[in-house]
Coordinates of C-alpha atoms in Angstrom, one line a residue:
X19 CA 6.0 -4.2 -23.6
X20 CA 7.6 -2.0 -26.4
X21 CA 10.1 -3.6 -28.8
X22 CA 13.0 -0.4 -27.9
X23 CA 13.1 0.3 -24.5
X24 CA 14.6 3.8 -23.3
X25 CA 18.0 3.2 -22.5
X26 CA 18.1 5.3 -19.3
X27 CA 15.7 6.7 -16.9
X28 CA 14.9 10.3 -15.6
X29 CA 14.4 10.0 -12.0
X30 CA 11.6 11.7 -11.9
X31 CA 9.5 9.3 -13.5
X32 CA 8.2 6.3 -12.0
X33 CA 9.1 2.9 -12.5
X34 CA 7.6 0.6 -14.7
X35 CA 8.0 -2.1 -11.9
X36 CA 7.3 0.5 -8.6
X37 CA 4.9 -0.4 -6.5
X38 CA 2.1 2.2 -8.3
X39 CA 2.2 0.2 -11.4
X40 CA 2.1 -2.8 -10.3
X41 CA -0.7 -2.1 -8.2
X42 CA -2.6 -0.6 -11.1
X43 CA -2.4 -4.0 -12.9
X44 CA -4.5 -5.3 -10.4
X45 CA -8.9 -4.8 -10.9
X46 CA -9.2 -4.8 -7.4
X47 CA -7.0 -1.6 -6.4
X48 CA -8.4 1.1 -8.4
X49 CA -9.1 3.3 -5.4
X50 CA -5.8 2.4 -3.9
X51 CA -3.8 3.5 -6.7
X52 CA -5.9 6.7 -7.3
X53 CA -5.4 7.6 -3.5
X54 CA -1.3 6.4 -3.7
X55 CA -1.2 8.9 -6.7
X56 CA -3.3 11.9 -5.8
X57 CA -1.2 12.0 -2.7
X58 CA 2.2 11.5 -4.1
X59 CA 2.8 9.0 -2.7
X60 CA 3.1 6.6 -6.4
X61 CA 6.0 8.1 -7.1
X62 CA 8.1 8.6 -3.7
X63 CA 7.6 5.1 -2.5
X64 CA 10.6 4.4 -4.7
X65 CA 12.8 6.1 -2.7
X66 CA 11.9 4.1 0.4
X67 CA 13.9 0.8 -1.0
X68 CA 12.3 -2.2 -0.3
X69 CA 8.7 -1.9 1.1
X70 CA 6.1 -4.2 2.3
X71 CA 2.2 -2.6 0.9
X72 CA -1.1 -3.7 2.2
X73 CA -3.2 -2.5 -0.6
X74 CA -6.8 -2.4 0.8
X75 CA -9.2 -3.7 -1.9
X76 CA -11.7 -1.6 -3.4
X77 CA -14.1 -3.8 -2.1
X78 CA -12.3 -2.7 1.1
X79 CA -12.8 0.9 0.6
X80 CA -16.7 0.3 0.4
X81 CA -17.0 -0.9 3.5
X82 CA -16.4 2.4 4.6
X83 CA -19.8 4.6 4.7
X84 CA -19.9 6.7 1.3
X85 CA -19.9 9.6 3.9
X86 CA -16.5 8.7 5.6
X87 CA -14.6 7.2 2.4
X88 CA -15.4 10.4 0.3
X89 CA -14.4 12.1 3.1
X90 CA -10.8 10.4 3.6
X91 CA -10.0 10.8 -0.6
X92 CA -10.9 14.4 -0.2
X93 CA -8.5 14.8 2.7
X94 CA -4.8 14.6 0.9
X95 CA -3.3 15.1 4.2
X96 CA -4.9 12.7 6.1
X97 CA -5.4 10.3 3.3
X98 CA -1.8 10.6 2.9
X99 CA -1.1 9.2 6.7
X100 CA -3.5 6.4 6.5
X101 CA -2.3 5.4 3.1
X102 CA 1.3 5.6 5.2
X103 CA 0.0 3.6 7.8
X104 CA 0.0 0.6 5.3
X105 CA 3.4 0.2 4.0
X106 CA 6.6 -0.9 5.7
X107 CA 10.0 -0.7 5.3
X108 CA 11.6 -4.0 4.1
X109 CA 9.8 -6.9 2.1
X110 CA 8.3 -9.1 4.0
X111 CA 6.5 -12.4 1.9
X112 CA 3.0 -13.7 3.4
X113 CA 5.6 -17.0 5.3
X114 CA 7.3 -14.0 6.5
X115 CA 4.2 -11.9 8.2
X116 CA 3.3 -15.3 9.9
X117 CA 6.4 -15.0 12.2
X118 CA 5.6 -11.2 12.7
X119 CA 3.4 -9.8 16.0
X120 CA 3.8 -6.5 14.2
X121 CA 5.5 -4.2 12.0
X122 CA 6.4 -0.2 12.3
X123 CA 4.4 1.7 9.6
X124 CA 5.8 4.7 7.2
X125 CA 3.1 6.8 9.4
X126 CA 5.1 5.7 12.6
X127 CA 2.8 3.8 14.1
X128 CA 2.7 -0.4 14.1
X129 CA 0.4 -2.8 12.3
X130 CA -0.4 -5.7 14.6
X131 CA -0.4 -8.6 12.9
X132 CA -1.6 -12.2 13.4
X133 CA -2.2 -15.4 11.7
X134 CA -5.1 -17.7 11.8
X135 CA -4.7 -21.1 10.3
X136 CA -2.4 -19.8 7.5
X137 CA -4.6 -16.6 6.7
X138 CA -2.6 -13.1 7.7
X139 CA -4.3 -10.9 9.4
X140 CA -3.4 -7.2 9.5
X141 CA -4.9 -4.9 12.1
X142 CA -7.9 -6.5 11.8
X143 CA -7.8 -6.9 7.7
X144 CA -7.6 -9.8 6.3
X145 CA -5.0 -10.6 3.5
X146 CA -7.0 -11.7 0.5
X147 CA -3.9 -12.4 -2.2
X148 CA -0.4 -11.8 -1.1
X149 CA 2.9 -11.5 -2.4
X150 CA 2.6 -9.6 -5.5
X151 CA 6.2 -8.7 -6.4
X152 CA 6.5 -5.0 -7.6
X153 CA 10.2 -4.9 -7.9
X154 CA 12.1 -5.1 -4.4
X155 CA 8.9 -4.6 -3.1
X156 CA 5.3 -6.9 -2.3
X157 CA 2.2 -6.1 -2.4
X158 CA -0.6 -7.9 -0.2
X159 CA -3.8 -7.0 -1.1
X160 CA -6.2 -6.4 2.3
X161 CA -9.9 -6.5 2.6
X162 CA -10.8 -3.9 4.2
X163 CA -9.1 -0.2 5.2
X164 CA -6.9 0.1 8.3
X165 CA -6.6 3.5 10.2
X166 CA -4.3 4.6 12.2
X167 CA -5.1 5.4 15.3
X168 CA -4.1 8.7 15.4
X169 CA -6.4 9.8 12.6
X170 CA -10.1 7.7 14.5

């Protein structure tokens, strides 16, 4: 952290504490912040208020076939959607999710969601280290990619 910090903000730029940055502190979502950034998407969640992001891992990204996950970060559009499909409005903590059965996504469709023994389970991903506060926002980190069903 610099010494002088900038007294005001320009909208346009992102926020040191946004959801983007935040993300890109962590080793495990380096694909997930490329594909939140080449889409746009790092800097508009802002404007969403409080959010709720399941961040799949990169781990989670590689159990895609090379074929199908080159595929999706070559797609903005569609890679847009599906990166849609996993952030919700409002924040919602890991004791939260476990009261959930589901959650509308930014992409319109839900997330089902379920709980086994005290692990969260989102559409079929597992939640590998939750509640990472990014501002009014969290961050769950997921173990593998969920798609919308829309874009199967």
């Amino acid at each position: 952290a610099s010494a002088h910090k900038s007294k005001h903000r320009h909208h346009h730029h992102c926020y040191r504490n946004d959801v983007a940055s935040v993300a890109a502190k962590e080793p495990e979502l380096k694909i997930t912040v490329g594909a939140l950034r080449k889409t746009g998407l790092a800097c508009c969640l802002h404007h969403h208020g409080a959010l709720t992001v399941f961040a799949p891992s990169d781990a989670g990204w590689g159990k895609m076939t090379k074929e199908n996950r080159e595929g999706l970060l070559n797609d903005t559009k569609r890679l847009s959607e599906v990166l849609k499909y996993h952030v919700v409005k409002g924040k919602y903590s890991a004791s939260d999710l476990a009261s959930r059965r589901s959650l509308k996504t930014l992409e319109g469709e839900d997330l089902m969601i379920d709980n086994k023994g005290g692990t969260v389970i989102v559409d079929g991903c597992i939640v590998t280290k939750g509640d990472i506060a990014a501002g009014n926002s969290v961050i769950h980190i997921i173990d593998s990619v969920a798609i919308p069903e829309r874009g199967k």
